mmCIF file of C-alpha atoms in Angstrom:
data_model
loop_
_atom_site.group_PDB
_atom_site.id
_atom_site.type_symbol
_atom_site.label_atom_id
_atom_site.label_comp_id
_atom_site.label_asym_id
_atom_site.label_seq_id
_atom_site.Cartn_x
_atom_site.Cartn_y
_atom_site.Cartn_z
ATOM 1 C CA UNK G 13 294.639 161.619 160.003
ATOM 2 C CA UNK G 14 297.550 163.964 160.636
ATOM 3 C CA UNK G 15 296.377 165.786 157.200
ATOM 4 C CA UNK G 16 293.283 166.014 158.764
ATOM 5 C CA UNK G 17 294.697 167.698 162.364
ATOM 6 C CA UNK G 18 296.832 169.763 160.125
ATOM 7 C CA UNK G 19 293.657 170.924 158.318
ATOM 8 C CA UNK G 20 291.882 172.108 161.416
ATOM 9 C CA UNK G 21 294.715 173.603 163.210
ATOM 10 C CA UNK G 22 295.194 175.513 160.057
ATOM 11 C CA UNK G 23 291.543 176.519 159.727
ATOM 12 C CA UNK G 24 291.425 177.975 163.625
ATOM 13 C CA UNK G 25 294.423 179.742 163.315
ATOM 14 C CA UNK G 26 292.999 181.358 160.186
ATOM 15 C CA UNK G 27 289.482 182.115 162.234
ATOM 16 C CA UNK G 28 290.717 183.434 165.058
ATOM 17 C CA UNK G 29 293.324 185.762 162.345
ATOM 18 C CA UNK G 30 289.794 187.336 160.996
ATOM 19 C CA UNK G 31 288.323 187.492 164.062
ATOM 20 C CA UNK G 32 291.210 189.733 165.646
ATOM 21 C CA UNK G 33 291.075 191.860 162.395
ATOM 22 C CA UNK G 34 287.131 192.131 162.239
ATOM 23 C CA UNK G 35 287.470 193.276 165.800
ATOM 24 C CA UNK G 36 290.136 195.770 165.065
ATOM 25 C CA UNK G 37 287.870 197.424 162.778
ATOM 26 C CA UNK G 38 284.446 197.316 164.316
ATOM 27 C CA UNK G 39 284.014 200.140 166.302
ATOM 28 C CA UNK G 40 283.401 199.968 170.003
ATOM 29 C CA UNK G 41 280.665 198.311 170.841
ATOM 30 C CA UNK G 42 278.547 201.438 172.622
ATOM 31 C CA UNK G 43 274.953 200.621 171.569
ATOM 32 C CA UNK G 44 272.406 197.416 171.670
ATOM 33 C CA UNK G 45 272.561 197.858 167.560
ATOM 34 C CA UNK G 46 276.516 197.202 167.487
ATOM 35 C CA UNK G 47 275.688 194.047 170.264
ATOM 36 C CA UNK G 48 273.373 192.707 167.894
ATOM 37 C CA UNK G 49 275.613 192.714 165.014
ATOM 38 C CA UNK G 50 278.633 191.435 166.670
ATOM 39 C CA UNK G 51 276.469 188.888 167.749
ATOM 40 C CA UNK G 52 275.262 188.237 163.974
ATOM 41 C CA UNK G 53 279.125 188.015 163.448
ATOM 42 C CA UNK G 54 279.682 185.128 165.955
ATOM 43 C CA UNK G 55 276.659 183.586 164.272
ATOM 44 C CA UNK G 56 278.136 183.799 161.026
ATOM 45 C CA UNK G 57 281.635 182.654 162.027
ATOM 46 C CA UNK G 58 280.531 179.563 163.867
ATOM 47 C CA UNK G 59 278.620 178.794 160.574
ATOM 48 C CA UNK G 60 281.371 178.795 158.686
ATOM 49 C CA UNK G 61 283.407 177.031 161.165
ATOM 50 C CA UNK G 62 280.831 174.292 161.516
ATOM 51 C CA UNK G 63 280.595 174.185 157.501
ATOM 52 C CA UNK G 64 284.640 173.810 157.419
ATOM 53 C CA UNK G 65 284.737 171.031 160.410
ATOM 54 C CA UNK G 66 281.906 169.136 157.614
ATOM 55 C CA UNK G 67 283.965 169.378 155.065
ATOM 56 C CA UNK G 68 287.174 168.100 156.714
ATOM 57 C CA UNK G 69 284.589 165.367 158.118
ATOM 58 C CA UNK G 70 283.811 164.082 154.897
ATOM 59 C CA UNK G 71 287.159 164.083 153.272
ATOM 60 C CA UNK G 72 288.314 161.885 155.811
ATOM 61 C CA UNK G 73 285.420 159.891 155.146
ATOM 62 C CA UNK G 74 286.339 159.705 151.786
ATOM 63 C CA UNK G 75 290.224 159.081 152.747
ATOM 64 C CA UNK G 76 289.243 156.068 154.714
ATOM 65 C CA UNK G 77 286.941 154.612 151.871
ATOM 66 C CA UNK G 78 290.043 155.202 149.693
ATOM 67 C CA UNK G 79 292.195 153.363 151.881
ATOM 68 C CA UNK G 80 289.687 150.763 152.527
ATOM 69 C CA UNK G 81 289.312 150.275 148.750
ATOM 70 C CA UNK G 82 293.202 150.008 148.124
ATOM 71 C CA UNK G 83 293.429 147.851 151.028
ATOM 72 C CA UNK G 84 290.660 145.654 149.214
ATOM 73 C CA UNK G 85 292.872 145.624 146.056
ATOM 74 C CA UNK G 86 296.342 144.769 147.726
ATOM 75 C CA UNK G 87 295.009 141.569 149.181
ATOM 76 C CA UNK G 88 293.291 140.876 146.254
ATOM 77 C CA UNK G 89 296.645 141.092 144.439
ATOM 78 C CA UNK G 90 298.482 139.216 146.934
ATOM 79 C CA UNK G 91 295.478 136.073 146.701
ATOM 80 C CA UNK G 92 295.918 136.468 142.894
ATOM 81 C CA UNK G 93 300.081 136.308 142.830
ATOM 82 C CA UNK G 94 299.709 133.270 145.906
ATOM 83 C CA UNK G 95 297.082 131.436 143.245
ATOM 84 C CA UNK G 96 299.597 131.909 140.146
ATOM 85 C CA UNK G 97 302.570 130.643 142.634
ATOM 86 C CA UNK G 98 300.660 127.745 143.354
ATOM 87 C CA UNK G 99 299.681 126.192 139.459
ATOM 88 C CA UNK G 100 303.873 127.265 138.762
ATOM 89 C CA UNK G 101 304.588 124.935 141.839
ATOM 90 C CA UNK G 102 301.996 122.382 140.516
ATOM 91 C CA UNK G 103 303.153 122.415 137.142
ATOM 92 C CA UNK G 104 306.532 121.970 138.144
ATOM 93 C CA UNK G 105 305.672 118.920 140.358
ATOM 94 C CA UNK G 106 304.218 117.412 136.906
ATOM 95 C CA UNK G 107 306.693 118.009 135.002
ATOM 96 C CA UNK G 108 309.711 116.626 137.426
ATOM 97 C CA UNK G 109 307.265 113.184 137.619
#
C-alpha cells in the first residue's frame, strides 16, 4: 500500500515536472490555434495520467492476490505441521502404553 502511495506521489511530481517544462517552451498562448493545442496537451496528459493511475490499480490488484495466495499457503503449512504434531503425539501415546 505504501509502495503504491509512493508510486503515485512519484508519478505527479514527475507530471507536473513536464508540465512546467512543456509550458516553458510553448510559446504564449496569443491565438485560438495555440488554445486548441494546449488544450490537446491537457488531453494527452490526463491520458497518460489516467493510463498510469490503471496501472498502479492493477499491480495492487495483483499485490493483494499475491498476498492472499501466500496467506493461503502459510495456514496451509501451519494445518499441515499441527497434523504431523498430532500422529508424533499419538504415536508417542502408543508407544509409552
Amino acid at each position: 500500500m505504501q509502495l503504491v502511495l509512493l508510486l503515485l506521489v512519484l508519478k505527479e511530481s514527475t507530471f507536473r515536472t513536464s508540465w512546467t517544462r512543456r509550458r516553458q517552451r510553448e510559446p504564449q498562448l496569443r491565438t485560438s490555434y495555440c488554445s486548441r493545442e494546449r488544450e490537446v496537451w491537457l488531453k494527452v496528459d490526463l491520458l497518460q495520467m489516467t493510463q498510469q493511475v490503471t496501472a498502479v490499480q492493477n499491480e495492487l490488484k495483483n499485490e493483494k492476490e499475491k498476498s492472499k495466495n501466500y496467506s493461503l499457503q502459510v495456514e496451509q503449512e501451519i494445518q499441515r505441521r499441527n497434523l504431523m504434531q498430532g500422529d508424533f503425539k499419538t504415536q508417542t501415546m502408543i508407544v509409552s502404553l
